Structure formats: structure tokens, C-alpha cells
Short mmCIF file of C-alpha atoms and ligand atoms in Angstrom, two decimals:
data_model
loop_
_atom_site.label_atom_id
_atom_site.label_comp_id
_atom_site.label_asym_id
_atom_site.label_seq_id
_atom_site.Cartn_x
_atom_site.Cartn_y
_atom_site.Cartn_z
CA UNK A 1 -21.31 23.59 14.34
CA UNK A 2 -22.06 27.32 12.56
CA UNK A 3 -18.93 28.81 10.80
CA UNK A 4 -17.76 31.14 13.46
CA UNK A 5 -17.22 27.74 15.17
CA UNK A 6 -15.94 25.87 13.03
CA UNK A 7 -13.15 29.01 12.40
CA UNK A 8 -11.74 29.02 15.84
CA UNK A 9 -11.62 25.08 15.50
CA UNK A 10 -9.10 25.49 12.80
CA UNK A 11 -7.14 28.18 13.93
CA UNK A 12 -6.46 26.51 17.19
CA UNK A 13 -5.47 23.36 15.26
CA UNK A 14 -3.36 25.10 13.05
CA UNK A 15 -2.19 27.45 16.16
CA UNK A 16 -1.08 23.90 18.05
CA UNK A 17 0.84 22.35 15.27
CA UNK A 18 2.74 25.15 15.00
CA UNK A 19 3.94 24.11 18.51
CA UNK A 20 3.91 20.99 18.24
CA UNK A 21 6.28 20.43 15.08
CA UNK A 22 9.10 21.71 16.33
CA UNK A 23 8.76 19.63 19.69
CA UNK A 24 11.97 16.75 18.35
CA UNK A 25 9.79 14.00 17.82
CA UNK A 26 11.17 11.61 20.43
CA UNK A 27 9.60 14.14 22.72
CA UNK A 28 6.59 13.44 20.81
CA UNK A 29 6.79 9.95 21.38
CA UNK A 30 6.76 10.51 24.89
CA UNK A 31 3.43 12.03 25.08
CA UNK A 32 1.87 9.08 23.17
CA UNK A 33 3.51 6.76 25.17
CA UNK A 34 1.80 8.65 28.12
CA UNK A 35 -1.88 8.30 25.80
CA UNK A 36 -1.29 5.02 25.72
CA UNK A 37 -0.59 4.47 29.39
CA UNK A 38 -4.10 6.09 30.20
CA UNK A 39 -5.67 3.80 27.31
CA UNK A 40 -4.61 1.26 29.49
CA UNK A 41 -5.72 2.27 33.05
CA UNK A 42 -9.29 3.02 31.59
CA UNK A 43 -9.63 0.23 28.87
CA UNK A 44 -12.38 -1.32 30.69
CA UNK A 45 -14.09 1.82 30.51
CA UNK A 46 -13.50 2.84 27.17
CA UNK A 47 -14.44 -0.63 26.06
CA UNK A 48 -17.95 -0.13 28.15
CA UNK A 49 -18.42 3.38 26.06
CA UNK A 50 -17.64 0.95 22.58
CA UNK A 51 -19.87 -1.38 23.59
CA UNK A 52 -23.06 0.73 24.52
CA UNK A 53 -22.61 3.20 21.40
CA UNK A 54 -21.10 0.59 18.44
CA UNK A 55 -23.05 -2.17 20.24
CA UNK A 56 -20.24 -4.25 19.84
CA UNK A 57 -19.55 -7.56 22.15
CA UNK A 58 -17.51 -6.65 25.33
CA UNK A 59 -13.66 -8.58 23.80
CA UNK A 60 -14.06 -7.22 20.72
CA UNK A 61 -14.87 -3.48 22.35
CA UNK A 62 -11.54 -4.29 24.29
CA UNK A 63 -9.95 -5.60 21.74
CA UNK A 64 -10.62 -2.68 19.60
CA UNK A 65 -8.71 -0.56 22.78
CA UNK A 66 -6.33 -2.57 22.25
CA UNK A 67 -5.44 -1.79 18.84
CA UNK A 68 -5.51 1.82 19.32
CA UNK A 69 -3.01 0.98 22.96
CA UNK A 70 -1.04 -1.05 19.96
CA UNK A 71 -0.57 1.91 17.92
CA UNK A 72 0.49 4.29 20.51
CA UNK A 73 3.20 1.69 21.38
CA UNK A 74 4.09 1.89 17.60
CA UNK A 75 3.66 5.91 17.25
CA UNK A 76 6.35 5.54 20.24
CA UNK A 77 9.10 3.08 18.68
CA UNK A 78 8.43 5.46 15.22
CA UNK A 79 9.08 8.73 16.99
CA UNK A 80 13.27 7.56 16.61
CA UNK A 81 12.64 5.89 13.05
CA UNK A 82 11.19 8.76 11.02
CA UNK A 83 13.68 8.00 8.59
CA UNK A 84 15.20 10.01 5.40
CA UNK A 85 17.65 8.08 2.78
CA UNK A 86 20.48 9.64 2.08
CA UNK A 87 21.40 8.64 -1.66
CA UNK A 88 24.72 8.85 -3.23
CA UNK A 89 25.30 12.41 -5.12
CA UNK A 90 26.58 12.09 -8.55
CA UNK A 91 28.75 15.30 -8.16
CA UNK A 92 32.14 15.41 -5.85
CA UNK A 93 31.20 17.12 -2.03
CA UNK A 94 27.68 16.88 -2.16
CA UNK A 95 25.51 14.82 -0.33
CA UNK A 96 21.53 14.50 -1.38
CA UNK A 97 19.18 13.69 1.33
CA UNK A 98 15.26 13.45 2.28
CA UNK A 99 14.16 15.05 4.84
CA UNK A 100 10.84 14.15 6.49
CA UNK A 101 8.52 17.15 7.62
CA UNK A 102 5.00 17.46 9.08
CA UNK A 103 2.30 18.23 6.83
CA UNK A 104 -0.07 20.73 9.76
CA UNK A 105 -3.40 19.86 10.08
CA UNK A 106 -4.82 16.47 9.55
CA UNK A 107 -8.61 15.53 9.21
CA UNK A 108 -9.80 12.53 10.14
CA UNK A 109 -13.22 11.01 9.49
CA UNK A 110 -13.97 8.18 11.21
CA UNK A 111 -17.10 5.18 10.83
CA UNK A 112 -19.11 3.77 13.78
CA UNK A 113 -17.83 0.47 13.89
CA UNK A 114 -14.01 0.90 14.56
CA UNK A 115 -14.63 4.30 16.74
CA UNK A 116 -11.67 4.20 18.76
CA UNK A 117 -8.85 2.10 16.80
CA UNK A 118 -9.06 3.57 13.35
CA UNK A 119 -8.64 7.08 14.75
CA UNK A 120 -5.99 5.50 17.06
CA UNK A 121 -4.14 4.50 13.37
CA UNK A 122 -4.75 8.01 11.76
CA UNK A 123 -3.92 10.10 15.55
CA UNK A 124 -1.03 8.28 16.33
CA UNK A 125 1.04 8.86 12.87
CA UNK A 126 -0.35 12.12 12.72
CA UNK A 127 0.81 13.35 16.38
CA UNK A 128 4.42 11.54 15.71
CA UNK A 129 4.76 12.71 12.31
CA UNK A 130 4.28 16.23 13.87
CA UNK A 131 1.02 17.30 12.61
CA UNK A 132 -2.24 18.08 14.79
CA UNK A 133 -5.56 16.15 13.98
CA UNK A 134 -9.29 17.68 13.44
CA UNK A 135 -11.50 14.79 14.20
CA UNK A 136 -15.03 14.01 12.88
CA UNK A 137 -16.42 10.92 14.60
CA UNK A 138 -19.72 8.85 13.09
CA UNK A 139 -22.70 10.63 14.87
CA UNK A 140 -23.46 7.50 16.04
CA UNK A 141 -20.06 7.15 18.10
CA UNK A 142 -19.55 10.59 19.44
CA UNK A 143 -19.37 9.50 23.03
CA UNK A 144 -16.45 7.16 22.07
CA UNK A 145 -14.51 10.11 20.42
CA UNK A 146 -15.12 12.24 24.12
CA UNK A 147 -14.01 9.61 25.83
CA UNK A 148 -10.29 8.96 23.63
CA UNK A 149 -10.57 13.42 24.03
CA UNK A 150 -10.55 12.91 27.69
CA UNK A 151 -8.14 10.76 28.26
CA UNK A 152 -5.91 12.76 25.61
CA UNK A 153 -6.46 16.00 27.73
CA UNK A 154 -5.29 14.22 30.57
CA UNK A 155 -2.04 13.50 29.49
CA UNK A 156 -1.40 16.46 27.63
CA UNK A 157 -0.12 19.11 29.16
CA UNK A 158 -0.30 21.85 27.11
CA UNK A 159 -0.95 20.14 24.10
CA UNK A 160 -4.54 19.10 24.62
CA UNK A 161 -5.68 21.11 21.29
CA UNK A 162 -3.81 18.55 19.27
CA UNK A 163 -6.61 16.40 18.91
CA UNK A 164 -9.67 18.63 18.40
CA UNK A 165 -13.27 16.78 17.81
CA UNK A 166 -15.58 17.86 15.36
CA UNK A 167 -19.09 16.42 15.72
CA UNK A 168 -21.75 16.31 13.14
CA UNK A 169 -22.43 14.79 9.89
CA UNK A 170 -21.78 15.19 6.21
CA UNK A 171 -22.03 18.97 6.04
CA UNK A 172 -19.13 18.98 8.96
CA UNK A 173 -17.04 16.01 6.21
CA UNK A 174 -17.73 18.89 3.75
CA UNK A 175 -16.31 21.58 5.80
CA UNK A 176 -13.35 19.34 6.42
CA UNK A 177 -12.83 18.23 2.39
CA UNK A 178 -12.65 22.46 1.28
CA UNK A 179 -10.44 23.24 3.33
CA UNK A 180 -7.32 24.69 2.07
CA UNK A 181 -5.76 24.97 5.16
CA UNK A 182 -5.83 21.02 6.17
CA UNK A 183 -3.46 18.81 4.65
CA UNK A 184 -4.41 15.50 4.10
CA UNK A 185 -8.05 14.41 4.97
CA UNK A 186 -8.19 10.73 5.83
CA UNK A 187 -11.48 8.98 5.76
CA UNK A 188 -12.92 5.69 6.27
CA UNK A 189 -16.59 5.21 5.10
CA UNK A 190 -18.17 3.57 1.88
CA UNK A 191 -17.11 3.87 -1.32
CA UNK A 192 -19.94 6.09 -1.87
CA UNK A 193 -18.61 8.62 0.80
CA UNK A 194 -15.37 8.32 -0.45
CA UNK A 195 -16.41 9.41 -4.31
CA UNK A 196 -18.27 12.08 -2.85
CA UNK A 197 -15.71 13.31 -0.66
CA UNK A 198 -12.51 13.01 -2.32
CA UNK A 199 -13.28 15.04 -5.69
CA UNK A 200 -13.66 18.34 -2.92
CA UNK A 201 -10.38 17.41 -1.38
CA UNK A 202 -8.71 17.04 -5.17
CA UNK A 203 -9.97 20.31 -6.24
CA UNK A 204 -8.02 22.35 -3.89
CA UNK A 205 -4.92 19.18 -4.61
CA UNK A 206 -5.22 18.47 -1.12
CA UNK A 207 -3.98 14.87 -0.13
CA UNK A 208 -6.14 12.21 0.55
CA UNK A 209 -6.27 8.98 2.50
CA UNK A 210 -8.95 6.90 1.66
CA UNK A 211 -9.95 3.32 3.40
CA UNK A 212 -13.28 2.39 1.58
CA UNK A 213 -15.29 -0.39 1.43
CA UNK A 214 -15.09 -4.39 0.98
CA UNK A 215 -16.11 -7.17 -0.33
CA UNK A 216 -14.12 -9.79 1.12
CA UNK A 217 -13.73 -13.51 -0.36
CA UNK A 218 -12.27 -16.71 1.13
CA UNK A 219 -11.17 -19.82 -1.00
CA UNK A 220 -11.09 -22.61 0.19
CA UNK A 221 -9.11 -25.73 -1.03
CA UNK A 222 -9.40 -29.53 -0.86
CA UNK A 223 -6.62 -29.73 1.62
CA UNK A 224 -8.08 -27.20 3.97
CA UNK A 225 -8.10 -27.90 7.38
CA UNK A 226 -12.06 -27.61 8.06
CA UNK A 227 -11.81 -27.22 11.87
CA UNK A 228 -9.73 -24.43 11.36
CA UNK A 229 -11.38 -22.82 7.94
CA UNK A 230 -14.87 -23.05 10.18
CA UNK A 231 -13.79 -20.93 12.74
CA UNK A 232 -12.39 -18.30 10.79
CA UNK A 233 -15.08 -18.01 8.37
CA UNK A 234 -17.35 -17.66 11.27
CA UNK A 235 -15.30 -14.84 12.76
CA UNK A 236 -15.00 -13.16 9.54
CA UNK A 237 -18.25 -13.33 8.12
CA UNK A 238 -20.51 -12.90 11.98
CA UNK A 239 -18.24 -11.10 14.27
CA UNK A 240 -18.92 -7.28 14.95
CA UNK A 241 -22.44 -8.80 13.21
CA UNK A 242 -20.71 -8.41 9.69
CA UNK A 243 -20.14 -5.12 10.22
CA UNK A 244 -16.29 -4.35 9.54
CA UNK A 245 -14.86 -3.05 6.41
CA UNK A 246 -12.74 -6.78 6.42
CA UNK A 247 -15.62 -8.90 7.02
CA UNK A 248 -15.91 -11.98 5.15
CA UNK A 249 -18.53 -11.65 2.36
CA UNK A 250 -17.94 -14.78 -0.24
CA UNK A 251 -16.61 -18.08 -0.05
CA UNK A 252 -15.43 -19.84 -2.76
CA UNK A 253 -15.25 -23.56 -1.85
CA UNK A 254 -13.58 -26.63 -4.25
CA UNK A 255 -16.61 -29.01 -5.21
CA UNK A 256 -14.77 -31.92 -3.14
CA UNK A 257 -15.33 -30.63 -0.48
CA UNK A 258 -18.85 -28.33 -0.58
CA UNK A 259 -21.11 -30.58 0.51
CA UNK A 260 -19.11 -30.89 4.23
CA UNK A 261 -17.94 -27.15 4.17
CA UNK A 262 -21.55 -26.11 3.93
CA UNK A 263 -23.16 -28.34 6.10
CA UNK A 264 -20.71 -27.50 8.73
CA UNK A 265 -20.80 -23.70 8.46
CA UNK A 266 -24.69 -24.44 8.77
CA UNK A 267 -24.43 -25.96 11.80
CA UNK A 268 -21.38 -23.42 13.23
CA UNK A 269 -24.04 -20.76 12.17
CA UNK A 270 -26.84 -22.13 14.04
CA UNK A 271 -24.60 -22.35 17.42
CA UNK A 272 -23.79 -18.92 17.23
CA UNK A 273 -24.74 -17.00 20.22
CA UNK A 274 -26.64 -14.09 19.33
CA UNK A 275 -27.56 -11.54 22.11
CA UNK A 276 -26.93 -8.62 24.08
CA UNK A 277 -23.55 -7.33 23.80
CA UNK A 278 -22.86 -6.80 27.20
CA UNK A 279 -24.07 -9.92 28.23
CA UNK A 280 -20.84 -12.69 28.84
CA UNK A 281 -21.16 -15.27 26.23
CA UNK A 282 -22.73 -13.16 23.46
CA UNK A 283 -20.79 -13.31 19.98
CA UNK A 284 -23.38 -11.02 17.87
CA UNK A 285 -24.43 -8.52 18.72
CA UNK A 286 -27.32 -6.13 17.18
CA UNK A 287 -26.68 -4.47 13.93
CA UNK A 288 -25.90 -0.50 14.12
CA UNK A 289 -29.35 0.73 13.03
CA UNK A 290 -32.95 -0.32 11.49
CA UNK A 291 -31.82 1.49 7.97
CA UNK A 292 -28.63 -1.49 8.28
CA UNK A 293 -31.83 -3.95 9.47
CA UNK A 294 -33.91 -3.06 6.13
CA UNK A 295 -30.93 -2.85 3.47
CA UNK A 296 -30.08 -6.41 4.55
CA UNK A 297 -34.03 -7.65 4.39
CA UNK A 298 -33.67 -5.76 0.77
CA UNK A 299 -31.14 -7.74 -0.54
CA UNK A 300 -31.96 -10.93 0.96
CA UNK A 301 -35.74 -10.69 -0.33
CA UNK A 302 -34.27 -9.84 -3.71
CA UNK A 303 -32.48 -13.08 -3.31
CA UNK A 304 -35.38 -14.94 -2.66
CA UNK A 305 -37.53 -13.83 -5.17
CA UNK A 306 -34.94 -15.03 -7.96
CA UNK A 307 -35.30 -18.38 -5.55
CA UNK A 308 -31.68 -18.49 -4.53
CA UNK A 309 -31.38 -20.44 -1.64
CA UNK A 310 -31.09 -18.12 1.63
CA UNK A 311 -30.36 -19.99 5.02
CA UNK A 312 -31.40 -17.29 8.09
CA UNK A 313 -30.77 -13.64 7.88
CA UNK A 314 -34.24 -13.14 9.78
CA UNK A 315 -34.80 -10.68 12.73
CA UNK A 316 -34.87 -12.34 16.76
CA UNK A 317 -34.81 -11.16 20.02
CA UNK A 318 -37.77 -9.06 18.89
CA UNK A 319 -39.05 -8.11 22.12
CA UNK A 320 -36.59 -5.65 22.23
CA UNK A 321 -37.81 -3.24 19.55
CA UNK A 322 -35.33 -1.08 19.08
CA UNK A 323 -32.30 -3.18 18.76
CA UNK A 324 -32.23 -5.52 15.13
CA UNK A 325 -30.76 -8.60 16.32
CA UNK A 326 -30.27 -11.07 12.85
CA UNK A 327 -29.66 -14.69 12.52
CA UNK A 328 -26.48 -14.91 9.89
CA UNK A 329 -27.19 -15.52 6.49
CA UNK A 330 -26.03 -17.77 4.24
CA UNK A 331 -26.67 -17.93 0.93
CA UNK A 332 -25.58 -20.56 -1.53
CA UNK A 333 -25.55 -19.39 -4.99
CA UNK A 334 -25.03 -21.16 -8.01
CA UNK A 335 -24.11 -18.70 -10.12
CA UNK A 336 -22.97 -14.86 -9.26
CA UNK A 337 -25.67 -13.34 -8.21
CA UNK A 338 -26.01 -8.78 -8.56
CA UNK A 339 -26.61 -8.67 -5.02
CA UNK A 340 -22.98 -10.37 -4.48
CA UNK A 341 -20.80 -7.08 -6.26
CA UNK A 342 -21.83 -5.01 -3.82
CA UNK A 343 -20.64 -4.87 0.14
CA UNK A 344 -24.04 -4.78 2.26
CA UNK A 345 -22.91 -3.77 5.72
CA UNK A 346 -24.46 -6.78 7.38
CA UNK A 347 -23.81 -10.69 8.43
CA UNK A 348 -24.42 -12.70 4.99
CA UNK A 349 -22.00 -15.10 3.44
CA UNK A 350 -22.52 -15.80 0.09
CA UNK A 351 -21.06 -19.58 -0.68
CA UNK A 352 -20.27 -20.85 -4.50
CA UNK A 353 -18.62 -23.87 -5.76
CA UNK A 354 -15.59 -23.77 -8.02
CA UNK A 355 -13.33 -26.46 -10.14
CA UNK A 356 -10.01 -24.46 -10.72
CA UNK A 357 -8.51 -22.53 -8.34
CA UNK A 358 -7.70 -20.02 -10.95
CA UNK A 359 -11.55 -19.01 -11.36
CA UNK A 360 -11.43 -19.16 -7.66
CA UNK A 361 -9.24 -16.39 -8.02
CA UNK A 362 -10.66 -14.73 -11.07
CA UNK A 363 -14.15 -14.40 -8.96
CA UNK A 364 -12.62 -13.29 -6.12
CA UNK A 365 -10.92 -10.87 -7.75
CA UNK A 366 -14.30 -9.49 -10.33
CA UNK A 367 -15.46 -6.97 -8.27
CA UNK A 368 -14.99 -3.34 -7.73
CA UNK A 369 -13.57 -3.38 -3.86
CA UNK A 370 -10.15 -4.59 -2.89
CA UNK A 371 -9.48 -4.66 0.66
CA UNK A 372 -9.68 -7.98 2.53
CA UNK A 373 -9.23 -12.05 1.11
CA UNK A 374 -7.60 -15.41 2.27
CA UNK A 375 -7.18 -18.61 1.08
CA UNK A 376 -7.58 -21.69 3.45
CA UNK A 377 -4.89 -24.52 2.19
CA UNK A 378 -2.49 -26.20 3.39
CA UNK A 379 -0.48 -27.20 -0.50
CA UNK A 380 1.88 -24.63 -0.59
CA UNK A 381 1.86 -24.13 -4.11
CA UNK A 382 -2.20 -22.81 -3.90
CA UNK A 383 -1.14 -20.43 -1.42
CA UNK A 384 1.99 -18.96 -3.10
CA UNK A 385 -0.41 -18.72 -6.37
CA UNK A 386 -2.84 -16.84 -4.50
CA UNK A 387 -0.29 -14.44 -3.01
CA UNK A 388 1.80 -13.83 -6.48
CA UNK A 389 1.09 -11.18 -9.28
CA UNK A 390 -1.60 -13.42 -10.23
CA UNK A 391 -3.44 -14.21 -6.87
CA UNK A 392 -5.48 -11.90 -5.23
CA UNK A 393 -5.65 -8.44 -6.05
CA UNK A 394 -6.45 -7.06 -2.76
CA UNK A 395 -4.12 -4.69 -0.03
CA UNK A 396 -4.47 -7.90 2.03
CA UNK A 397 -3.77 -11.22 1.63
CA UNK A 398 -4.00 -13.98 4.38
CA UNK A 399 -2.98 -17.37 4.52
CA UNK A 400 -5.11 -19.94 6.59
CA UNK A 401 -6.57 -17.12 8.51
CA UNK A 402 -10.10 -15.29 8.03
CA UNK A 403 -10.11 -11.90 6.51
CA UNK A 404 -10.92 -9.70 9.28
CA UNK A 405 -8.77 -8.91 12.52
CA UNK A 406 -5.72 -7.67 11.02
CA UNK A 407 -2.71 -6.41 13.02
CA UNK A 408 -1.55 -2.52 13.62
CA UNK A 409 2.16 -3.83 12.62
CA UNK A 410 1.34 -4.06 8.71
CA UNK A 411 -0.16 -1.51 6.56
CA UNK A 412 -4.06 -1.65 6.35
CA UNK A 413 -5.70 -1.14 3.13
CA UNK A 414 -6.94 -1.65 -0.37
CA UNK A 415 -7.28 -1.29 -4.14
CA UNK A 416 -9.57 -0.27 -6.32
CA UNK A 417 -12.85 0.86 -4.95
CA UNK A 418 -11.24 0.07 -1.41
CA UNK A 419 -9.61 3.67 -2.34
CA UNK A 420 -6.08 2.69 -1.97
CA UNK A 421 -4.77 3.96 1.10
CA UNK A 422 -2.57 2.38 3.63
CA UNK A 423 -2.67 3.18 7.35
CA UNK A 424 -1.48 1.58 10.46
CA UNK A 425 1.94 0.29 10.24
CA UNK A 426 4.82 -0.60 8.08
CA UNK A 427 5.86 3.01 6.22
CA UNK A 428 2.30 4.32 6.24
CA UNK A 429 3.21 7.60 8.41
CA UNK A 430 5.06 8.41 5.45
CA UNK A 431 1.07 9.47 4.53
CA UNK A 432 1.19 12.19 7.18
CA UNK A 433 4.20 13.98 6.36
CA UNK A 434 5.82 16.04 3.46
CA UNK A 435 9.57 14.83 1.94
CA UNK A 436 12.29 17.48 1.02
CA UNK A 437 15.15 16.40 -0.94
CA UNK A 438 17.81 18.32 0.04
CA UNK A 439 20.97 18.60 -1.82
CA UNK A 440 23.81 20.21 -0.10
CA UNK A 441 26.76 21.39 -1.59
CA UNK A 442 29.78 21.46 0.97
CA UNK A 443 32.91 22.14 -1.61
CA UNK A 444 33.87 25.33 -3.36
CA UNK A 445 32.62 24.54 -6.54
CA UNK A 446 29.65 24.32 -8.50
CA UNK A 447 29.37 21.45 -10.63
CA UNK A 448 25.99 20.71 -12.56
CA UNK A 449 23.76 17.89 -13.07
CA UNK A 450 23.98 15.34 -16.28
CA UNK A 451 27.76 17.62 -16.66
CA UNK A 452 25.80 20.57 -17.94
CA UNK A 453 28.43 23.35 -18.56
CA UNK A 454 27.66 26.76 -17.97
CA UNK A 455 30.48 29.00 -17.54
CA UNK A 456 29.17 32.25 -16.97
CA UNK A 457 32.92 34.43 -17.32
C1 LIG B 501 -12.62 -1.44 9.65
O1 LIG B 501 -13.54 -2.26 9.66
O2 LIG B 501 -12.80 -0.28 9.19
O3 LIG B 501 -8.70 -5.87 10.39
C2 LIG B 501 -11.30 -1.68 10.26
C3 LIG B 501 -9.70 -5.63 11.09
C4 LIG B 501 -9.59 -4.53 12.13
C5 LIG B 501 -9.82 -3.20 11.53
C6 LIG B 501 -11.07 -3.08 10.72
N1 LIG B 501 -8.27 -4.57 12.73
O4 LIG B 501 -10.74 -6.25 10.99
#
């Protein structure tokens, strides 16, 4: 898009919210409620579009529909909940209050592999907080973002400029970061896009909404039930083909019970069905791109050659040549290997033994990301450790689950590298909107604060 473009983008964003903000918000609500009504009639469809861009297996495209139809049923209940306190004033007749205002402009950046449901997060809060929304999708999901703009313009009315799409790349995320006039850029990427970005965005003190990447760990405890740990390791670590920003990345797993852990996540592994994603019965799918192919051959072979023990991660289904369809890996390290710190976008599990579940937690917690963990147990006293001030140190924190597929209700998110933002639910629209604390004075004098005296006869 040339600058002449890019100019008339903004002004009609800016132009809309205008509108927009003064529309009372349960009126708001309504016209998300409508959104989410046409996510609904075309969620087959919009699933389809997931599936043949992302590449990702038909339930989890629909599934990922579903989360954005989720929101917009949670952008609906907010629209009457946009609450301010109102706090006890310490002077007679006055009453202090927050009030809770749209911010204008929102940009949203958005990855390939949630291309619907993370914007639904962002778009949702954003429209119900008041504030219009300047997308950039991944250029490799730009047909997903026309088809959530279509079904937008459907529904609204006069207000179809409120979500306006910006395709491109990183010059387009640059154009987005300077901008004065937008308020709060929100992206999701790697941490590497995020350091790049966000220092632009903090140089004009714009606000920022960052949700970077992961590198997820599961523990799992003598008392686990293995049925149940199996099948949420495999979803975590293999579905969407390892490619979510919650996928499962290390397992931690009490010596009593490694030698059955492993040898059943082998076999779980090996049953997997890996295969085109719009064929029924396929769980994993091909990964994004070849670059994603070679950076997980990279790491593995660097593996190798150290002679850790690798089980899979090798290319099939190679007669079609340009999709990169991998086995899983798993790799079971002895020790921590380099190749372990950092999140590669891909399906392998890296699987270590530990004693004490407090070096379970110590390992989990030594590196740089901090989105996504869980422990499997079922002795209360190893989960409440894990979830205390000295369990995990990540935004989320499961309990006998795996560490991908969260819910819209709760607010999505991490620490550290993860870049520490929260969207989706609980009080995260708080994100997308600007708080006034108003005091108002309704007698007919004027005391001071802290009983300063100023008398000015
Ligand atoms: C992401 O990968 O960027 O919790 C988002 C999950 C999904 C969202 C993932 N609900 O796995």
C-alpha cells in the first residue's frame, strides 16, 4: 500500500470512531451480536477459508470460528459491564469516580495460525470499548481477514469502516507502530517481532499490547493419570502441527514413571494421523511453509549431531511437494539442551526426567518466554505448589489439562518474553480504553486534599 493509501486508510478509521464512540455502547453490543450471528450462518465457510490458507484440520478451523463467535457473545454481555468504581471521597459532597472512554484507533497485527480468533479477541473489545480497528493480517492469511471483512460489512450498516484491513508485511507493521494517531497497537508474532516493533510504538508513548512467543512445559507427576496426561500432551504438543503460540514444547516427567510415559507418548505419536487437512480423520496437518520445514530440520540435525536421541521429526507425504507434512518429534534429553530455550514453531516435544518437583518447576520456569504450562497430578498439594507464588511463572496455568486450547472467558497471555499482555476475557478490554477519574464537587465549598488550607481573602 503507497502512502497516499495508507492516508485515507487512517483518516477513515479515525473519521468512523468518531461516530462510533458516541453510539451508547449497548447499541454497540448490538451490532456485534449481529457479527456474531453471521459468524454463525457462514462458519462452515469461514472454517473452509482457515483451512485452505492456515492449512489447519477442518474442527480445529471451526473451532477457531468458534472462538471468535465466543467473543462476540462476550463483546455483547460487556457492552452493559464497562464498568467505573466509584471510590469513597475523603472530602464532604464529593464523589470521585472512573470513567471509562475509548481510546480511537486500534491496530491490530495478527499471525497465520489463529487468523480469525485472535483478531476476533482484539475486534471485539475494541468495537465495544468504542474504538475502530486498522487490521494487518499475516500475508499468508489475507483471504481469512476478507472473509471476517465481509461478513462485518454485511451487518454493518453504516459502520462497515470500523474494521478496515491493511494487507502487507513488515513495512505495513511499521507504518502501523509510527503512528501517532493510533492508540494502542496490539500484536501477536515472535518475540523477535515484538522487540522490533514495540520500541517504534514506545517512542511516540503509544500503548502497546503484546502476545509473544512460547515455550510451553508440562510436568508430570507420579500420580498422573496417564490416559488422560497422553491425550493432552498429544494435543498440545501435535495439534495445529505445533504451531500455536500455547503449544506444548517440554515435558518434565518424575523418574517413576518415565519409562511408561515415554513409551506411551511413542506409541500415541506413531498413531497420529497425519494428512491432508481437509481430509475427515486427519489430525496434522502440513506445517505453514518450507522456511518452518527447514528451521525444524535445523534444530533437529543440531540435535543429532550432539547425539541426543531424536524419535521422528522427518518429512512424509512427499509426493506432494509443496506441502511439508512432518512426523512429530520427540526428543529425550538428558540434560537441557540450547536448542530447548528457544520456541521453534514446529511439532517437537522435548522430554526430561526430574526427582523434585521443585526443579520441575525451576526448569520450567528457566527460560525467557512465559505464556503457556500445566501440571498433570492428581495430589493436590503438587498442584496448589505449582499454581502459588512459587509455581509456574507463566500468564497461564492449567491443572490436568494440556497447555494449548484455552478459553475466550479468561485473560490470554504471558510474562516475560511472552510480552505481557492480556487479551480475551476477564478485565482485558480495560486494554482498549482510556480511564478518567473524575472528581465532582456538588456542595458550595471548596475543601482541599490532605486538609491543605489556602484561604485566598
Ligand atoms: C495463539 O496461538 O496465538 O489457547 C493463540 C489456545 C488458543 C489460542 C492460541 N485458544 O491455544
Amino acid at each position: 500500500m503507497n502512502n497516499k493509501e495508507y492516508e485515507v486508510l487512517v483518516k477513515k478509521s479515525k473519521e468512523i470512531s468518531l461516530k462510533w464512540r458516541t453510539l451508547p455502547a449497548p447499541q454497540r453490543g448490538e451490532l456485534i451480536r449481529l457479527f456474531g450471528e453471521e459468524l454463525r450462518l457462514q462458519k462452515v465457510q469461514l472454517a473452509q477459508t482457515i483451512t485452505k490458507e492456515a492449512r489447519k484440520i477442518h474442527t480445529e478451523s471451526l473451532g477457531e470460528v468458534q472462538e471468535a463467535i465466543d467473543m462476540c457473545d462476550f463483546a455483547v454481555g460487556l457492552s452493559r459491564q464497562l464498568y467505573g468504581l466509584t471510590m469513597p471521597s475523603e472530602r464532604p459532597n464529593h464523589r470521585l469516580q472512573e470513567l471509562w472512554h475509548p481510546l480511537g484507533v486500534v491496530g491490530c497485527i495478527t499471525a497465520f495460525n489463529f487468523p480469525m480468533a485472535v483478531f476476533a479477541w482484539n475486534f471485539c473489545l475494541a468495537a465495544v470499548c468504542g474504538n475502530s480497528i486498522i487490521w494487518k493480517p499475516s500475508p499468508h492469511a489475507n483471504q481469512c481477514a476478507k472473509g471476517i471483512k465481509k461478513a462485518w460489512d454485511k451487518v454493518s450498516g453504516d459502520f462497515a469502516d470500523l474494521i478496515l484491513v491493511l494487507e502487507g508485511g513488515n513495512e505495513e507493521a511499521v507504518l502501523i507502530c509510527k503512528d501517532k494517531r493510533i492508540a494502542l497497537v496490539s500484536a501477536t508474532g515472535s518475540t523477535q517481532m515484538g522487540k522490533e516493533l514495540a520500541p517504534m510504538v514506545s517512542a511516540r508513548l503509544g500503548k502497546l499490547l503484546l502476545e509473544l512467543g512460547g515455550n510451553n512445559a508440562a510436568i508430570v507427576c507420579p500420580s498422573a493419570d496417564l490416559d488422560l496426561t497422553i491425550k493432552g500432551i498429544a494435543f498440545s504438543a501435535c495439534g495445529t502441527t505445533g504451531q500455536r503460540c500455547t503449544s506444548l514444547r517440554r515435558l518434565f516427567v518424575h523418574e517413576d514413571i518415565y519409562d511408561d510415559c515415554v513409551k506411551r507418548l511413542r506409541n500415541c505419536f506413531d498413531d497420529l494421523i497425519i494428512g491432508c487437512p481437509t481430509k475427515e480423520g486427519s489430525q496434522i496437518g502440513p506445517l505453514i511453509s518450507e522456511e518452518s520445514y527447514n528451521r525444524m530440520q535445523e534444530i533437529l540435525d543440531s540435535l543429532k549431531s550432539k547425539g541426543v536421541d531424536v524419535i521422528g521429526g522427518e518429512r512424509i507425504n512427499i509426493e506432494d511437494p509443496k506441502e511439508f507434512y512432518v512426523k512429530p518429534a520427540l526428543v529425550l534429553v538428558d540434560t537441557i539442551e540450547d536448542e530447548m530455550l528457544k520456541e521453534t514453531f514446529a511439532p517437537i516435544l522435548y522430554v526430561k526426567k526430574y526427582l523434585d518437583l521443585k526443579d520441575a518447576i525451576f526448569m520450567q520456569n528457566n527460560v525467557s518466554q512465559g505464556l503457556s504450562s500445566s501440571i498433570f497430578t492428581n495430589d493436590m498439594r503438587e498442584s496448589e505448589l505449582f499454581l502459588s507464588e512459587s509455581g509456574s511463572d507463566c500468564g497461564i496455568a492449567n491443572v490436568n489439562i494440556g497447555t494449548s486450547g484455552a478459553e475466550i472467558g479468561g485473560a490470554f497471555g504471558g510474562e516475560k518474553d511472552t510480552g505481557g499482555g492480556r487479551e480475551s476475557g476477564s478485565d482485558a478490554w480495560k486494554n482498549y480504553m482510556r480511564r478518567v477519574t473524575a472528581t465532582i464537587n456538588y456542595g458550595d465549598e471548596l475543601p482541599l486534599a490532605q486538609g491543605v488550607e489556602f484561604d485566598e481573602s
